[in-house]
Amino acid sequence: MNSPETAEFLCGLEGTDVTLDSPSRQTWVIDKKLSERAEWMTQEESPQIRRKEAAKQQPHVELTTLKALKELECDVVPDLLAYGERKQGEDSIVPGGYITYVVWDKVPGEPLNAEEFWKLDLESRQAIRDRFREAYPKLRKCGYLPRMSTMSKIIYDKATGICFSRAGRTDTNEEWHDKYYVLFHLAKPSRKPDWYEDSTGWTW
């Protein structure tokens, strides 16, 4: 039996057609599985036992967010291309359970990495911060922000700018503050207890 670290349950998906109805009827082909978060539970049990685990369709924050931001025409998040909410078939992992498909655009660039970011020269780091300063208020104005303040939620491309991944609802009234550079690890604060009130001594 595979360990949870090496288990794969979604095998042989390459080449599978998936037809989705929203926002319009389209057929997508699965080209490659990029990753899988596997948890070893009752996958080896009979379909009758697995059917007992079936749950009703649940709303998912990421899909809800992508739908809202598409309606708001927000250009600093990946565009939602299609989605589908279905019932699992008899041969699926949880017969009678639900499955959610989400297709979004692959934006240019890669998630920022702290080690690589701090190896850049000051001018290059500042260029990224400038793009961040431009994009962050756009996402907040729509009522959303990344669900975790980590550098990996920032997708950066030198030519096109910055996008954010995995956003969630937030207060739209808060004004911009330089502390956001620190929260997303784009600057290092001073050791003063009130570092967020004064950027003197920060590492840029």
PDB file of C-alpha atoms in Angstrom:
ATOM      1  CA  MET A   1       0.000   0.000   0.000  1.00  0.00           C
ATOM      2  CA  ASN A   2       1.278   3.457  -0.860  1.00  0.00           C
ATOM      3  CA  SER A   3       2.040   5.911   1.907  1.00  0.00           C
ATOM      4  CA  PRO A   4       0.073   9.220   1.999  1.00  0.00           C
ATOM      5  CA  GLU A   5       3.205  10.985   0.769  1.00  0.00           C
ATOM      6  CA  THR A   6       3.413   8.900  -2.422  1.00  0.00           C
ATOM      7  CA  ALA A   7      -0.232   7.954  -2.989  1.00  0.00           C
ATOM      8  CA  GLU A   8      -1.839   8.812  -6.318  1.00  0.00           C
ATOM      9  CA  PHE A   9      -5.563   8.342  -6.800  1.00  0.00           C
ATOM     10  CA  LEU A  10      -6.213  10.410  -9.929  1.00  0.00           C
ATOM     11  CA  CYS A  11      -4.299   8.423 -12.528  1.00  0.00           C
ATOM     12  CA  GLY A  12      -4.693   8.189 -16.296  1.00  0.00           C
ATOM     13  CA  LEU A  13      -6.401  11.576 -16.664  1.00  0.00           C
ATOM     14  CA  GLU A  14      -4.231  12.785 -19.545  1.00  0.00           C
ATOM     15  CA  GLY A  15      -6.316  13.082 -22.711  1.00  0.00           C
ATOM     16  CA  THR A  16      -9.657  13.070 -20.866  1.00  0.00           C
ATOM     17  CA  ASP A  17     -12.336  15.399 -22.279  1.00  0.00           C
ATOM     18  CA  VAL A  18     -14.265  17.501 -19.755  1.00  0.00           C
ATOM     19  CA  THR A  19     -17.286  19.439 -21.020  1.00  0.00           C
ATOM     20  CA  LEU A  20     -18.246  22.449 -18.902  1.00  0.00           C
ATOM     21  CA  ASP A  21     -21.341  24.620 -19.292  1.00  0.00           C
ATOM     22  CA  SER A  22     -20.286  27.878 -17.606  1.00  0.00           C
ATOM     23  CA  PRO A  23     -19.936  30.585 -18.740  1.00  0.00           C
ATOM     24  CA  SER A  24     -20.629  28.848 -22.095  1.00  0.00           C
ATOM     25  CA  ARG A  25     -20.529  25.219 -23.186  1.00  0.00           C
ATOM     26  CA  GLN A  26     -16.904  24.257 -23.872  1.00  0.00           C
ATOM     27  CA  THR A  27     -14.911  21.040 -23.984  1.00  0.00           C
ATOM     28  CA  TRP A  28     -11.481  21.008 -22.350  1.00  0.00           C
ATOM     29  CA  VAL A  29      -8.827  18.302 -22.622  1.00  0.00           C
ATOM     30  CA  ILE A  30      -6.693  17.402 -19.596  1.00  0.00           C
ATOM     31  CA  ASP A  31      -3.131  17.656 -20.877  1.00  0.00           C
ATOM     32  CA  LYS A  32      -1.109  16.973 -17.726  1.00  0.00           C
ATOM     33  CA  LYS A  33      -1.616  16.506 -13.986  1.00  0.00           C
ATOM     34  CA  LEU A  34       0.533  19.092 -12.241  1.00  0.00           C
ATOM     35  CA  SER A  35      -0.037  18.020  -8.645  1.00  0.00           C
ATOM     36  CA  GLU A  36      -2.322  16.064  -6.347  1.00  0.00           C
ATOM     37  CA  ARG A  37      -3.077  16.424  -2.658  1.00  0.00           C
ATOM     38  CA  ALA A  38      -3.744  12.833  -1.649  1.00  0.00           C
ATOM     39  CA  GLU A  39      -5.043  11.583   1.704  1.00  0.00           C
ATOM     40  CA  TRP A  40      -5.189   7.852   2.276  1.00  0.00           C
ATOM     41  CA  MET A  41      -8.622   6.996   3.678  1.00  0.00           C
ATOM     42  CA  THR A  42     -11.197   4.615   2.155  1.00  0.00           C
ATOM     43  CA  GLN A  43     -10.026   4.493  -1.462  1.00  0.00           C
ATOM     44  CA  GLU A  44      -9.511   0.716  -1.277  1.00  0.00           C
ATOM     45  CA  GLU A  45     -12.993   0.064   0.148  1.00  0.00           C
ATOM     46  CA  SER A  46     -15.981  -1.054  -1.923  1.00  0.00           C
ATOM     47  CA  PRO A  47     -18.119   1.517  -3.800  1.00  0.00           C
ATOM     48  CA  GLN A  48     -20.960   0.767  -1.376  1.00  0.00           C
ATOM     49  CA  ILE A  49     -18.847   1.909   1.581  1.00  0.00           C
ATOM     50  CA  ARG A  50     -17.418   4.918  -0.239  1.00  0.00           C
ATOM     51  CA  ARG A  51     -20.923   6.005  -1.280  1.00  0.00           C
ATOM     52  CA  LYS A  52     -21.751   6.590   2.402  1.00  0.00           C
ATOM     53  CA  GLU A  53     -19.192   9.433   2.417  1.00  0.00           C
ATOM     54  CA  ALA A  54     -20.975  11.361  -0.339  1.00  0.00           C
ATOM     55  CA  ALA A  55     -21.802  14.971   0.558  1.00  0.00           C
ATOM     56  CA  LYS A  56     -24.013  17.588  -1.052  1.00  0.00           C
ATOM     57  CA  GLN A  57     -22.461  20.211  -3.306  1.00  0.00           C
ATOM     58  CA  GLN A  58     -20.533  22.756  -1.228  1.00  0.00           C
ATOM     59  CA  PRO A  59     -19.492  26.292  -2.208  1.00  0.00           C
ATOM     60  CA  HIS A  60     -15.730  26.729  -2.595  1.00  0.00           C
ATOM     61  CA  VAL A  61     -14.077  30.027  -1.700  1.00  0.00           C
ATOM     62  CA  GLU A  62     -11.674  29.992  -4.630  1.00  0.00           C
ATOM     63  CA  LEU A  63     -14.392  29.452  -7.243  1.00  0.00           C
ATOM     64  CA  THR A  64     -16.719  31.989  -5.590  1.00  0.00           C
ATOM     65  CA  THR A  65     -13.875  34.522  -5.594  1.00  0.00           C
ATOM     66  CA  LEU A  66     -12.878  33.921  -9.220  1.00  0.00           C
ATOM     67  CA  LYS A  67     -16.513  34.292 -10.339  1.00  0.00           C
ATOM     68  CA  ALA A  68     -16.903  37.571  -8.449  1.00  0.00           C
ATOM     69  CA  LEU A  69     -13.617  39.020  -9.714  1.00  0.00           C
ATOM     70  CA  LYS A  70     -14.459  38.065 -13.303  1.00  0.00           C
ATOM     71  CA  GLU A  71     -17.760  39.926 -12.983  1.00  0.00           C
ATOM     72  CA  LEU A  72     -15.867  42.927 -11.590  1.00  0.00           C
ATOM     73  CA  GLU A  73     -13.385  42.682 -14.511  1.00  0.00           C
ATOM     74  CA  CYS A  74     -10.427  42.607 -12.119  1.00  0.00           C
ATOM     75  CA  ASP A  75      -7.224  42.354 -14.164  1.00  0.00           C
ATOM     76  CA  VAL A  76      -4.781  41.433 -11.376  1.00  0.00           C
ATOM     77  CA  VAL A  77      -5.971  37.839 -10.866  1.00  0.00           C
ATOM     78  CA  PRO A  78      -6.018  34.880 -13.277  1.00  0.00           C
ATOM     79  CA  ASP A  79      -9.134  34.978 -15.470  1.00  0.00           C
ATOM     80  CA  LEU A  80     -11.808  32.337 -14.811  1.00  0.00           C
ATOM     81  CA  LEU A  81     -12.306  30.509 -18.119  1.00  0.00           C
ATOM     82  CA  ALA A  82     -14.845  27.841 -17.164  1.00  0.00           C
ATOM     83  CA  TYR A  83     -16.228  25.848 -14.255  1.00  0.00           C
ATOM     84  CA  GLY A  84     -18.569  22.976 -13.566  1.00  0.00           C
ATOM     85  CA  GLU A  85     -20.215  21.451 -10.499  1.00  0.00           C
ATOM     86  CA  ARG A  86     -21.162  17.818 -10.990  1.00  0.00           C
ATOM     87  CA  LYS A  87     -22.162  14.622  -9.254  1.00  0.00           C
ATOM     88  CA  GLN A  88     -19.580  11.830  -9.175  1.00  0.00           C
ATOM     89  CA  GLY A  89     -20.352   8.681 -11.145  1.00  0.00           C
ATOM     90  CA  GLU A  90     -20.458   5.083  -9.962  1.00  0.00           C
ATOM     91  CA  ASP A  91     -16.814   4.504 -10.926  1.00  0.00           C
ATOM     92  CA  SER A  92     -15.522   7.625  -9.161  1.00  0.00           C
ATOM     93  CA  ILE A  93     -13.738   7.827  -5.802  1.00  0.00           C
ATOM     94  CA  VAL A  94     -16.928   8.795  -3.913  1.00  0.00           C
ATOM     95  CA  PRO A  95     -19.973   7.572  -5.886  1.00  0.00           C
ATOM     96  CA  GLY A  96     -22.795  10.081  -5.604  1.00  0.00           C
ATOM     97  CA  GLY A  97     -20.522  12.739  -4.138  1.00  0.00           C
ATOM     98  CA  TYR A  98     -19.832  16.059  -5.807  1.00  0.00           C
ATOM     99  CA  ILE A  99     -16.913  17.230  -7.909  1.00  0.00           C
ATOM    100  CA  THR A 100     -16.002  20.795  -8.880  1.00  0.00           C
ATOM    101  CA  TYR A 101     -14.050  21.659 -12.020  1.00  0.00           C
ATOM    102  CA  VAL A 102     -12.320  25.036 -12.318  1.00  0.00           C
ATOM    103  CA  VAL A 103     -10.370  26.243 -15.370  1.00  0.00           C
ATOM    104  CA  TRP A 104      -8.434  29.499 -15.115  1.00  0.00           C
ATOM    105  CA  ASP A 105      -5.952  31.278 -17.323  1.00  0.00           C
ATOM    106  CA  LYS A 106      -2.228  30.583 -16.957  1.00  0.00           C
ATOM    107  CA  VAL A 107      -0.907  34.098 -16.508  1.00  0.00           C
ATOM    108  CA  PRO A 108       2.660  35.057 -17.514  1.00  0.00           C
ATOM    109  CA  GLY A 109       5.283  34.886 -14.796  1.00  0.00           C
ATOM    110  CA  GLU A 110       5.957  32.738 -11.748  1.00  0.00           C
ATOM    111  CA  PRO A 111       5.207  33.043  -8.008  1.00  0.00           C
ATOM    112  CA  LEU A 112       7.822  35.133  -6.247  1.00  0.00           C
ATOM    113  CA  ASN A 113      10.427  33.335  -4.184  1.00  0.00           C
ATOM    114  CA  ALA A 114      12.038  35.070  -1.197  1.00  0.00           C
ATOM    115  CA  GLU A 115      15.498  33.638  -1.776  1.00  0.00           C
ATOM    116  CA  GLU A 116      15.540  34.706  -5.425  1.00  0.00           C
ATOM    117  CA  PHE A 117      13.942  38.086  -4.685  1.00  0.00           C
ATOM    118  CA  TRP A 118      16.619  39.099  -2.174  1.00  0.00           C
ATOM    119  CA  LYS A 119      19.381  38.081  -4.583  1.00  0.00           C
ATOM    120  CA  LEU A 120      18.192  40.756  -7.037  1.00  0.00           C
ATOM    121  CA  ASP A 121      19.789  44.193  -7.061  1.00  0.00           C
ATOM    122  CA  LEU A 122      17.997  47.086  -5.361  1.00  0.00           C
ATOM    123  CA  GLU A 123      16.696  48.511  -8.628  1.00  0.00           C
ATOM    124  CA  SER A 124      15.087  45.213  -9.641  1.00  0.00           C
ATOM    125  CA  ARG A 125      13.531  44.716  -6.196  1.00  0.00           C
ATOM    126  CA  GLN A 126      12.133  48.230  -6.289  1.00  0.00           C
ATOM    127  CA  ALA A 127      10.634  47.597  -9.735  1.00  0.00           C
ATOM    128  CA  ILE A 128       8.747  44.623  -8.281  1.00  0.00           C
ATOM    129  CA  ARG A 129       7.578  46.678  -5.291  1.00  0.00           C
ATOM    130  CA  ASP A 130       6.348  49.398  -7.645  1.00  0.00           C
ATOM    131  CA  ARG A 131       4.285  46.845  -9.571  1.00  0.00           C
ATOM    132  CA  PHE A 132       2.981  45.440  -6.279  1.00  0.00           C
ATOM    133  CA  ARG A 133       2.017  48.944  -5.114  1.00  0.00           C
ATOM    134  CA  GLU A 134       0.085  49.414  -8.354  1.00  0.00           C
ATOM    135  CA  ALA A 135      -1.724  46.064  -8.319  1.00  0.00           C
ATOM    136  CA  TYR A 136      -2.572  45.680  -4.613  1.00  0.00           C
ATOM    137  CA  PRO A 137      -5.139  48.530  -4.424  1.00  0.00           C
ATOM    138  CA  LYS A 138      -6.891  47.207  -7.543  1.00  0.00           C
ATOM    139  CA  LEU A 139      -7.576  43.886  -5.839  1.00  0.00           C
ATOM    140  CA  ARG A 140      -8.583  45.547  -2.558  1.00  0.00           C
ATOM    141  CA  LYS A 141     -10.968  47.897  -4.395  1.00  0.00           C
ATOM    142  CA  CYS A 142     -12.820  44.810  -5.617  1.00  0.00           C
ATOM    143  CA  GLY A 143     -13.200  43.651  -2.008  1.00  0.00           C
ATOM    144  CA  TYR A 144     -10.594  40.885  -2.069  1.00  0.00           C
ATOM    145  CA  LEU A 145      -7.004  40.213  -0.993  1.00  0.00           C
ATOM    146  CA  PRO A 146      -4.757  37.114  -0.987  1.00  0.00           C
ATOM    147  CA  ARG A 147      -5.958  34.795   1.784  1.00  0.00           C
ATOM    148  CA  MET A 148      -2.413  34.578   3.151  1.00  0.00           C
ATOM    149  CA  SER A 149       0.168  37.365   3.091  1.00  0.00           C
ATOM    150  CA  THR A 150       3.000  35.379   1.553  1.00  0.00           C
ATOM    151  CA  MET A 151       5.314  36.184  -1.324  1.00  0.00           C
ATOM    152  CA  SER A 152       4.239  33.015  -3.162  1.00  0.00           C
ATOM    153  CA  LYS A 153       0.778  34.553  -3.686  1.00  0.00           C
ATOM    154  CA  ILE A 154       2.399  37.208  -5.904  1.00  0.00           C
ATOM    155  CA  ILE A 155       2.826  36.129  -9.536  1.00  0.00           C
ATOM    156  CA  TYR A 156       5.330  38.422 -11.226  1.00  0.00           C
ATOM    157  CA  ASP A 157       6.218  38.936 -14.865  1.00  0.00           C
ATOM    158  CA  LYS A 158       8.643  41.701 -15.828  1.00  0.00           C
ATOM    159  CA  ALA A 159       6.702  42.603 -18.974  1.00  0.00           C
ATOM    160  CA  THR A 160       3.088  42.345 -17.798  1.00  0.00           C
ATOM    161  CA  GLY A 161       3.322  43.097 -14.066  1.00  0.00           C
ATOM    162  CA  ILE A 162       1.780  41.359 -11.069  1.00  0.00           C
ATOM    163  CA  CYS A 163      -1.169  39.033 -10.460  1.00  0.00           C
ATOM    164  CA  PHE A 164      -2.381  37.542  -7.191  1.00  0.00           C
ATOM    165  CA  SER A 165      -3.533  34.000  -6.434  1.00  0.00           C
ATOM    166  CA  ARG A 166      -5.985  32.586  -3.864  1.00  0.00           C
ATOM    167  CA  ALA A 167      -7.850  35.708  -2.848  1.00  0.00           C
ATOM    168  CA  GLY A 168     -10.592  36.084  -0.229  1.00  0.00           C
ATOM    169  CA  ARG A 169     -13.019  38.783   0.933  1.00  0.00           C
ATOM    170  CA  THR A 170     -11.649  41.799   2.801  1.00  0.00           C
ATOM    171  CA  ASP A 171     -12.475  45.318   3.982  1.00  0.00           C
ATOM    172  CA  THR A 172     -12.362  47.734   1.041  1.00  0.00           C
ATOM    173  CA  ASN A 173     -12.034  50.909   3.119  1.00  0.00           C
ATOM    174  CA  GLU A 174      -8.516  50.439   4.468  1.00  0.00           C
ATOM    175  CA  GLU A 175      -5.996  52.761   2.847  1.00  0.00           C
ATOM    176  CA  TRP A 176      -2.632  51.712   1.438  1.00  0.00           C
ATOM    177  CA  HIS A 177       0.184  51.435   3.975  1.00  0.00           C
ATOM    178  CA  ASP A 178       3.847  50.567   3.440  1.00  0.00           C
ATOM    179  CA  LYS A 179       3.470  47.769   6.012  1.00  0.00           C
ATOM    180  CA  TYR A 180       2.085  45.651   3.156  1.00  0.00           C
ATOM    181  CA  TYR A 181       5.592  45.481   1.697  1.00  0.00           C
ATOM    182  CA  VAL A 182       6.705  43.841   4.953  1.00  0.00           C
ATOM    183  CA  LEU A 183       3.671  41.555   5.251  1.00  0.00           C
ATOM    184  CA  PHE A 184       4.412  40.155   1.789  1.00  0.00           C
ATOM    185  CA  HIS A 185       8.168  39.976   2.537  1.00  0.00           C
ATOM    186  CA  LEU A 186       9.060  42.587  -0.080  1.00  0.00           C
ATOM    187  CA  ALA A 187      10.846  44.624   2.619  1.00  0.00           C
ATOM    188  CA  LYS A 188      12.416  43.822   5.985  1.00  0.00           C
ATOM    189  CA  PRO A 189      11.317  45.956   8.965  1.00  0.00           C
ATOM    190  CA  SER A 190      13.523  47.537  11.582  1.00  0.00           C
ATOM    191  CA  ARG A 191      13.721  46.002  15.060  1.00  0.00           C
ATOM    192  CA  LYS A 192      11.700  48.834  16.589  1.00  0.00           C
ATOM    193  CA  PRO A 193       8.434  47.730  18.230  1.00  0.00           C
ATOM    194  CA  ASP A 194       6.566  50.392  16.243  1.00  0.00           C
ATOM    195  CA  TRP A 195       8.275  49.520  12.935  1.00  0.00           C
ATOM    196  CA  TYR A 196       4.969  49.741  11.044  1.00  0.00           C
ATOM    197  CA  GLU A 197       4.644  53.451  11.881  1.00  0.00           C
ATOM    198  CA  ASP A 198       7.996  54.505  10.415  1.00  0.00           C
ATOM    199  CA  SER A 199       9.901  52.897   7.534  1.00  0.00           C
ATOM    200  CA  THR A 200      13.218  54.367   8.711  1.00  0.00           C
ATOM    201  CA  GLY A 201      15.664  51.503   9.124  1.00  0.00           C
ATOM    202  CA  TRP A 202      13.789  49.116   6.845  1.00  0.00           C
ATOM    203  CA  THR A 203      15.787  47.004   4.393  1.00  0.00           C
ATOM    204  CA  TRP A 204      14.651  47.567   0.830  1.00  0.00           C
TER     205      TRP A 204
END
